[in-house]
CSV table of C-alpha atoms and ligand atoms in Angstrom, one decimal:
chain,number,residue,atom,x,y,z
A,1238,UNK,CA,-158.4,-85.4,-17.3
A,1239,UNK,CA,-159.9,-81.9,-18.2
A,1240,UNK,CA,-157.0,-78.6,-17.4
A,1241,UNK,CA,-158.0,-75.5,-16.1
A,1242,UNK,CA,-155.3,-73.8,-17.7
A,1243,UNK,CA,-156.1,-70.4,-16.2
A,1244,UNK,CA,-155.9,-72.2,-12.5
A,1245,UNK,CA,-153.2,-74.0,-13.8
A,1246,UNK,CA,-151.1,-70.8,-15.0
A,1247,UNK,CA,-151.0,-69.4,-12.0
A,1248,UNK,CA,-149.8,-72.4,-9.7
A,1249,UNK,CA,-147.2,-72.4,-11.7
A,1250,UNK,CA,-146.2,-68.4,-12.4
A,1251,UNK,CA,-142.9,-67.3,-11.1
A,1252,UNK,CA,-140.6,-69.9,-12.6
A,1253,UNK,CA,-137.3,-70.6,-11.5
A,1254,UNK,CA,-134.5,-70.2,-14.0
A,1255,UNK,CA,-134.3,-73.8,-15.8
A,1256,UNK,CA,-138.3,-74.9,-15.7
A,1257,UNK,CA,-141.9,-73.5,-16.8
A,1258,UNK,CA,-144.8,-74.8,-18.2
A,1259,UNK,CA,-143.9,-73.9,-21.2
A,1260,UNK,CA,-141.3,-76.7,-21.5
A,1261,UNK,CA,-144.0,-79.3,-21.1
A,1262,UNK,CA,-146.8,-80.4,-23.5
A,1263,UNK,CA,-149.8,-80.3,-21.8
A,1264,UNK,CA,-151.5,-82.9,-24.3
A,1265,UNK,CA,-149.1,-85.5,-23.3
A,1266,UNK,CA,-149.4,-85.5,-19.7
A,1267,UNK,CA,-148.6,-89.1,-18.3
A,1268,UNK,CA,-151.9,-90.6,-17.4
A,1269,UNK,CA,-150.9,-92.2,-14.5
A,1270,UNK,CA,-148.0,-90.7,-12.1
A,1271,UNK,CA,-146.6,-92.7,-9.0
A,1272,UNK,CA,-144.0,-91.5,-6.8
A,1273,UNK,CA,-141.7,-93.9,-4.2
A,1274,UNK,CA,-141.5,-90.9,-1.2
A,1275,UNK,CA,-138.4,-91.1,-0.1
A,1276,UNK,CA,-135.7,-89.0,2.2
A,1277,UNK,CA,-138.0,-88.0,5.2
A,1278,UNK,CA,-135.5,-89.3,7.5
A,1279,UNK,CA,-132.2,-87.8,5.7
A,1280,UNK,CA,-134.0,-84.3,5.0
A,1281,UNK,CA,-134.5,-84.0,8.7
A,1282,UNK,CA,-131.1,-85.7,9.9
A,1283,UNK,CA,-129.6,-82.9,7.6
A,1284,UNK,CA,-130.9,-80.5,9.5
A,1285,UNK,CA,-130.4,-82.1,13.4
A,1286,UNK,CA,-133.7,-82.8,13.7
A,1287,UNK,CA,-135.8,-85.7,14.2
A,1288,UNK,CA,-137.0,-88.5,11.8
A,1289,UNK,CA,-140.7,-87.5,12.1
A,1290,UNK,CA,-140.1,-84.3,11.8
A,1291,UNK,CA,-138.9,-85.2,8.4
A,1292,UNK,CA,-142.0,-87.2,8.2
A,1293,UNK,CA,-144.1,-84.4,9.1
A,1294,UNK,CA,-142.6,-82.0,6.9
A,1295,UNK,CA,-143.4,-84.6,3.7
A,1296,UNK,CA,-147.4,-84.4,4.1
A,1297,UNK,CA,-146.8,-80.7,3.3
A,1298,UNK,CA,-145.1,-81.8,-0.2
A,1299,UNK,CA,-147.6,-84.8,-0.5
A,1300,UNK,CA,-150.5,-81.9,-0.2
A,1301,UNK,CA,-148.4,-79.7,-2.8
A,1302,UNK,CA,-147.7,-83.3,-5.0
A,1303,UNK,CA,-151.6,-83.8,-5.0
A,1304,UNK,CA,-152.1,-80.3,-6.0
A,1305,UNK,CA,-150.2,-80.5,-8.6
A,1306,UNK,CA,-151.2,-83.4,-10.3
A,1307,UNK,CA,-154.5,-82.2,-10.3
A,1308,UNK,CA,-153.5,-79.1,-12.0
A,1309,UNK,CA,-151.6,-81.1,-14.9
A,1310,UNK,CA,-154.6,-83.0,-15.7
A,1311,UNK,CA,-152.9,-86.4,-14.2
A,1312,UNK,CA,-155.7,-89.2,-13.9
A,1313,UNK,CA,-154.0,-91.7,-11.4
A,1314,UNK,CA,-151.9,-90.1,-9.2
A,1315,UNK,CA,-150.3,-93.2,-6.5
A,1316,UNK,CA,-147.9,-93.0,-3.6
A,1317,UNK,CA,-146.0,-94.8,-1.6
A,1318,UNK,CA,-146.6,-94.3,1.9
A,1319,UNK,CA,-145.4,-97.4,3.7
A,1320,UNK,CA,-144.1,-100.8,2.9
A,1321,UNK,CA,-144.4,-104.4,4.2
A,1322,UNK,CA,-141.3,-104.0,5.5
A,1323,UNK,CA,-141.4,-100.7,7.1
A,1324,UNK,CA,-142.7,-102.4,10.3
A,1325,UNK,CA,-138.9,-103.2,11.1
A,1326,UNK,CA,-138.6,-99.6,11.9
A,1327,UNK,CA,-138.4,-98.7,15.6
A,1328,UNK,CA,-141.9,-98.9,17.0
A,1329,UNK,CA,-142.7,-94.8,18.0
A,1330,UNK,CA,-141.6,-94.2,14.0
A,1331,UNK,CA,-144.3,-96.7,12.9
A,1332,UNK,CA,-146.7,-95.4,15.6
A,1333,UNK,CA,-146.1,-91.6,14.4
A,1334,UNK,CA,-146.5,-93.1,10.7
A,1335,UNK,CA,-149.7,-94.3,11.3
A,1336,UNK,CA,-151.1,-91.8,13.4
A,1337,UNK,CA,-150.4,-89.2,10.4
A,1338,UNK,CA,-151.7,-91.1,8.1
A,1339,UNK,CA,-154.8,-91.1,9.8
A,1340,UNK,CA,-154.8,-87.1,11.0
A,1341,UNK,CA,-153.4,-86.3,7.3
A,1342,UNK,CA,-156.0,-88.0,5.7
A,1343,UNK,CA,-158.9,-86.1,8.0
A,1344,UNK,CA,-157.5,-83.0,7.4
A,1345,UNK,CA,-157.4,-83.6,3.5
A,1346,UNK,CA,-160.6,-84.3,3.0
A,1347,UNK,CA,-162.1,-80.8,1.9
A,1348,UNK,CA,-159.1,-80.9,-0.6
A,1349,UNK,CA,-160.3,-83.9,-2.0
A,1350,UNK,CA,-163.8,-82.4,-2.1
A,1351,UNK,CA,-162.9,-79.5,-2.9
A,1352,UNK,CA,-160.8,-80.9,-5.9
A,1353,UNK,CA,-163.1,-83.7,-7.1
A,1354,UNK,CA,-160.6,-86.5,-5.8
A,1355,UNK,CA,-161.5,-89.8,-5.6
A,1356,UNK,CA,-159.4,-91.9,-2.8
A,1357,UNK,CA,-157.9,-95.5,-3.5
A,1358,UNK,CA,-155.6,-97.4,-1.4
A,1359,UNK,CA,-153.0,-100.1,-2.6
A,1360,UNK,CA,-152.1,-102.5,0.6
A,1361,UNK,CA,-153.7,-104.9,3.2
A,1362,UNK,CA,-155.2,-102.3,5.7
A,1363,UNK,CA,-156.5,-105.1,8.2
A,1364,UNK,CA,-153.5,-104.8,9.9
A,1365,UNK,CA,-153.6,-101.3,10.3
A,1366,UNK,CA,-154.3,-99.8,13.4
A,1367,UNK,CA,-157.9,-99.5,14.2
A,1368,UNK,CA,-158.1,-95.6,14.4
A,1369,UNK,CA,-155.9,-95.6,10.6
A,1370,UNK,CA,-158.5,-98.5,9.4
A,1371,UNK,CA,-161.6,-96.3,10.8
A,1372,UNK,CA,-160.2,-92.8,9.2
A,1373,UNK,CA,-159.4,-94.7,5.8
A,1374,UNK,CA,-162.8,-96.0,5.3
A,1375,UNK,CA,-164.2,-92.5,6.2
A,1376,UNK,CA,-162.2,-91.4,3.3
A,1377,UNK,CA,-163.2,-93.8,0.8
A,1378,UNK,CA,-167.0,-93.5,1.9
A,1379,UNK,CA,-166.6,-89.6,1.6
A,1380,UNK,CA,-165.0,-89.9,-1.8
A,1381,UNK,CA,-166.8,-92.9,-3.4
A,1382,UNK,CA,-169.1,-90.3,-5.7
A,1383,UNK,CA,-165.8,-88.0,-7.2
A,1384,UNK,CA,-165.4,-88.3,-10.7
A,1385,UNK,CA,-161.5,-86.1,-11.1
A,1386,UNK,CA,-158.5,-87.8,-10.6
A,1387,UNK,CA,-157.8,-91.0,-8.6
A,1388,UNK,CA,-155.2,-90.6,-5.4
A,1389,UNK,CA,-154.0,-93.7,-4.5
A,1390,UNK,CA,-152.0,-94.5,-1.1
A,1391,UNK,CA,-150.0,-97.2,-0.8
A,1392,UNK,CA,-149.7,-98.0,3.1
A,1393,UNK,CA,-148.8,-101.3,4.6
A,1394,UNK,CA,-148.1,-102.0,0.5
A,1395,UNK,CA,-145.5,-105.2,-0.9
A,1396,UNK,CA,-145.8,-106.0,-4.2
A,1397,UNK,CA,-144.6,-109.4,-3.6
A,1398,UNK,CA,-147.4,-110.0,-1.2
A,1399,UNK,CA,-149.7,-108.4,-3.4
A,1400,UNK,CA,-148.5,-110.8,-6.2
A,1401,UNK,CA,-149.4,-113.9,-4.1
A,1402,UNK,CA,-152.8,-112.4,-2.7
A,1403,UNK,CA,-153.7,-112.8,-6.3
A,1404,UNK,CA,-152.3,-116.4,-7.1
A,1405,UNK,CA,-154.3,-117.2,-3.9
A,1406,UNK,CA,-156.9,-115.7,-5.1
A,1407,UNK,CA,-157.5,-117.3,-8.4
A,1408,UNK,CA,-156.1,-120.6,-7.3
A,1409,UNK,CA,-159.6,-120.9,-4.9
A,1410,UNK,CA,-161.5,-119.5,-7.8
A,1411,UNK,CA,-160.1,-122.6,-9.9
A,1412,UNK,CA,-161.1,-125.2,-7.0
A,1413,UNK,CA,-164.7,-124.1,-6.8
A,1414,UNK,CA,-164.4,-124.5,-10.8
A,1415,UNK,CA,-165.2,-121.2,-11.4
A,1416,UNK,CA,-162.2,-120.7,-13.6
A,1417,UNK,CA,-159.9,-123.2,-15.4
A,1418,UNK,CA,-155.7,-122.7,-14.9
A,1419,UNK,CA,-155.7,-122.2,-18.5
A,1420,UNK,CA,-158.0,-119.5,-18.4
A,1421,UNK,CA,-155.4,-117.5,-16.6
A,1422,UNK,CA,-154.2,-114.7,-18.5
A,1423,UNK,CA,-152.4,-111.8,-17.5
A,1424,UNK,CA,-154.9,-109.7,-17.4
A,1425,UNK,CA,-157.1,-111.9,-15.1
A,1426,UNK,CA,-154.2,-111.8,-12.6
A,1427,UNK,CA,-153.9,-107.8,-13.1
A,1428,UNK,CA,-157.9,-108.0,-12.1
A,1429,UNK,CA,-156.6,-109.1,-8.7
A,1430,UNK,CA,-154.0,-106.0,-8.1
A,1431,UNK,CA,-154.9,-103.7,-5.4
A,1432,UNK,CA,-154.6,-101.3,-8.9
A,1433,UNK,CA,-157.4,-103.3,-10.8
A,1434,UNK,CA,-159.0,-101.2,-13.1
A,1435,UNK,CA,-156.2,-98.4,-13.1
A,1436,UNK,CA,-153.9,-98.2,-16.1
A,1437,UNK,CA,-150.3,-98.9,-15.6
A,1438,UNK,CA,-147.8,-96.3,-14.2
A,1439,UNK,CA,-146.2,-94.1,-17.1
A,1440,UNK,CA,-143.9,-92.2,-14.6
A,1441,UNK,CA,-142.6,-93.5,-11.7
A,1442,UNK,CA,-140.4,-90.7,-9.5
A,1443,UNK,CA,-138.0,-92.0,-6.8
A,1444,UNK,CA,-136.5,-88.6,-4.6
A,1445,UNK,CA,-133.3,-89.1,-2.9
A,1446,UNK,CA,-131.8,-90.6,-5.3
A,1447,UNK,CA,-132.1,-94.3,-4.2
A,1448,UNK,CA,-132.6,-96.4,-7.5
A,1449,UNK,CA,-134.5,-99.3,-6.6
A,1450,UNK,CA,-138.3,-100.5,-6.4
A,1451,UNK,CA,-138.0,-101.5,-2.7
A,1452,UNK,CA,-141.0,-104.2,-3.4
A,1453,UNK,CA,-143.4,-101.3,-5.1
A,1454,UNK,CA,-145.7,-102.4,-8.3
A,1455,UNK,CA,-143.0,-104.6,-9.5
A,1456,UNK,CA,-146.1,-106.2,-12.1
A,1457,UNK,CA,-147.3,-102.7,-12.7
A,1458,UNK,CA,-143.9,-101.2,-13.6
A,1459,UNK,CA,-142.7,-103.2,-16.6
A,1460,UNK,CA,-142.9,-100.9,-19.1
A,1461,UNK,CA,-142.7,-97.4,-16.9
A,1462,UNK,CA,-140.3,-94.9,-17.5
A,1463,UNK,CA,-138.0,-94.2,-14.2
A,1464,UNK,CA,-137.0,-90.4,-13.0
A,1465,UNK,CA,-135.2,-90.5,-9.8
A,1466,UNK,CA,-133.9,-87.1,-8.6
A,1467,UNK,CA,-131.9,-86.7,-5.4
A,1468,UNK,CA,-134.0,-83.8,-3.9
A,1469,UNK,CA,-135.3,-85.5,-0.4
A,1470,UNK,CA,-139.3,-85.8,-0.3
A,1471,UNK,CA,-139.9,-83.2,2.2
A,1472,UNK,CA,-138.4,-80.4,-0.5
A,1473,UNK,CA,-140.2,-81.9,-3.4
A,1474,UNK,CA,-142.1,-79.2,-5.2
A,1475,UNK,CA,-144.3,-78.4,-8.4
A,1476,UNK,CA,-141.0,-77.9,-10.3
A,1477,UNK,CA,-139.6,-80.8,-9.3
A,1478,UNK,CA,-142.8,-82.4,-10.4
A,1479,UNK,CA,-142.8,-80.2,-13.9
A,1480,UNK,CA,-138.9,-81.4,-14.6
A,1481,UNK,CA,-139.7,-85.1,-14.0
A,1482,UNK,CA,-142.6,-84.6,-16.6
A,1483,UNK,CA,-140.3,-82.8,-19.3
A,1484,UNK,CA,-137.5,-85.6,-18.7
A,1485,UNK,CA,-140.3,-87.8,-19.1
A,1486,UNK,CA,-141.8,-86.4,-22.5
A,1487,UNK,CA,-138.4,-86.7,-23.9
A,1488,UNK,CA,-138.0,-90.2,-23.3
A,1489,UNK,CA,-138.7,-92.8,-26.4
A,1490,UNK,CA,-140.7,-95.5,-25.1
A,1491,UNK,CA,-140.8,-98.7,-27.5
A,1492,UNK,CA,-142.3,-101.3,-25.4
A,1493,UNK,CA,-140.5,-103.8,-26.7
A,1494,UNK,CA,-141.0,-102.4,-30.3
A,1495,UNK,CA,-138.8,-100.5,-32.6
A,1496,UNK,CA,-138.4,-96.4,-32.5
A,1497,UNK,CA,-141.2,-94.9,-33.8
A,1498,UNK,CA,-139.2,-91.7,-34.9
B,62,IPE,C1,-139.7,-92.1,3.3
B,62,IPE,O1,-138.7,-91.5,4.0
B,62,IPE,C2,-140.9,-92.3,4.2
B,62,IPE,C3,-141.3,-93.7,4.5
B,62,IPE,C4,-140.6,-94.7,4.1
B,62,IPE,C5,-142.4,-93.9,5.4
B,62,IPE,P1,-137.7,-92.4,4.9
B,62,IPE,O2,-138.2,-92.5,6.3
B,62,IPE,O3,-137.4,-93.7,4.2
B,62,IPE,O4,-136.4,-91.5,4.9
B,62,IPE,P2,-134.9,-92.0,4.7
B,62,IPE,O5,-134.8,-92.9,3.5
B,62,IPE,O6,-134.6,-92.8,6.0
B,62,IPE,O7,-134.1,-90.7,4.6
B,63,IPE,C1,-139.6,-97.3,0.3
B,63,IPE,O1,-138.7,-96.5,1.0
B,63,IPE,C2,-140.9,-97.3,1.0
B,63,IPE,C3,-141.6,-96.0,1.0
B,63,IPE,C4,-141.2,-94.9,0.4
B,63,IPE,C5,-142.9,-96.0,1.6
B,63,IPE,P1,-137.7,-97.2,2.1
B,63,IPE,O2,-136.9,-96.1,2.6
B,63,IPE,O3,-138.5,-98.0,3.1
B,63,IPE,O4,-136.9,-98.2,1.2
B,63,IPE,P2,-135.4,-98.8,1.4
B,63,IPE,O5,-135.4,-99.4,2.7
B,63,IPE,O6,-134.4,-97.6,1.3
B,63,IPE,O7,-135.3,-99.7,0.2
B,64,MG,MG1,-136.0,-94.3,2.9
């Protein structure tokens, strides 16, 4: 995606001590960019207060993590919001979730216009609640015509149930005879991914240094690089965002292959 280095300069002007822009190549700027937000509850523990206010306090970093990938020139920019399994959390947390999902996303919307960005969601939003499903929609609707960068949410996301929505998928496309088993490639199965049609993950960035997939993209992760860092999501910030990117463009990626250096 294009950069507007002058725009771009100035986000990112008074450096800290150990990052700048300068320590990042701006040509290789992973295409896609997915982060596992994580540490809501712990950030606000830390500080004796509630879980949703940690939760509140993380749309402000989301909005800043948005920002930001827009600036870099990211094309696919994917979150994870809320899992499959996040409905065993008490009830008033899910409730919260869902209800700032739905105000967040209203409120966003001249961002997203402002800034070109196209909205996607990853999940199975029919068992959302109605006022989440309604607000959603609007943001798709609103966003259908943007041509920058792709923001994916992942709410009410599993990847194993994801995985299985597809099998299902093309296993009733192969009893109308419409496709024959052997047809299936991989490729026909990635068709069926709430991420059809979006390349792969390069980066994937976990915060509070949990280091596991918790049932995200586990197809679309095979050959992505992996930054966790400990900061909790509700302090996540452009540098943190810049440092993930130059850990990134050090790595060697071989795909199976032999270093090509
Ligand atoms: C991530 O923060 C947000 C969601 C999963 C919705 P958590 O709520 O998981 O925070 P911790 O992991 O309990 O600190
Ligand atoms: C993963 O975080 C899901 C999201 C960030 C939405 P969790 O906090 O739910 O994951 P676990 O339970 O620590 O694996
Ligand atoms: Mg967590």
């Amino acid at each position: 995606m294009q950069i507007d280095e002058d725009k771009l300069r100035s986000y990112y002007a008074e450096a800290p001590e150990d990052i700048s822009l300068a320590d990042v190549d701006l040509a290789r700027i992973p295409h896609h960019v997915s982060i596992i937000m994580d540490g809501n509850g712990r950030w606000a523990q830390a500080r004796g207060l509630d879980r949703s206010e940690g939760h509140v306090a993380g749309v402000d970093s989301l909005r800043e993590a948005v920002t930001t990938s827009v600036r870099l020139g990211v094309d696919v920019f994917s979150v994870y919001a809320f899992s499959t399994e996040n409905w065993r959390r008490p009830q008033h947390e899910v409730d919260l979730l869902m209800h700032l999902f739905a105000t967040t996303l209203v409120a966003e919307l001249p961002l997203f216009h402002q800034e070109n960005v196209k909205l996607r969601f990853f999940g199975d939003l029919d068992a959302l609640p109605q006022e989440t499903r309604d607000v959603f929609q609007q943001g798709l609707d609103e966003t259908a015509d943007h041509t920058g960068m792709t923001f994916a949410l992942a709410v009410n996301y599993g990847s194993r149930a994801e995985i299985v929505k597809a099998a299902r998928e093309l296993a009733a496309e192969a009893v109308r005879g419409d496709i024959q088993p052997q047809d299936i490639d991989a490729d026909m199965l990635a068709g069926h991914l709430y991420t059809a049609g979006l390349p792969d993950p390069e980066l994937l960035i976990r915060t509070s240094g949990e280091q596991r997939l918790s049932n995200y993209l586990l197809w679309q992760l095979a050959y992505t690089e992996f930054y966790v860092t400990d900061t909790y999501w509700p302090d996540f910030s452009r540098w943190d965002y810049l440092r993930a990117i130059r850990d990134f463009q050090g790595r060697h990626r071989r795909f199976g292959g032999v270093v090509n250096k």
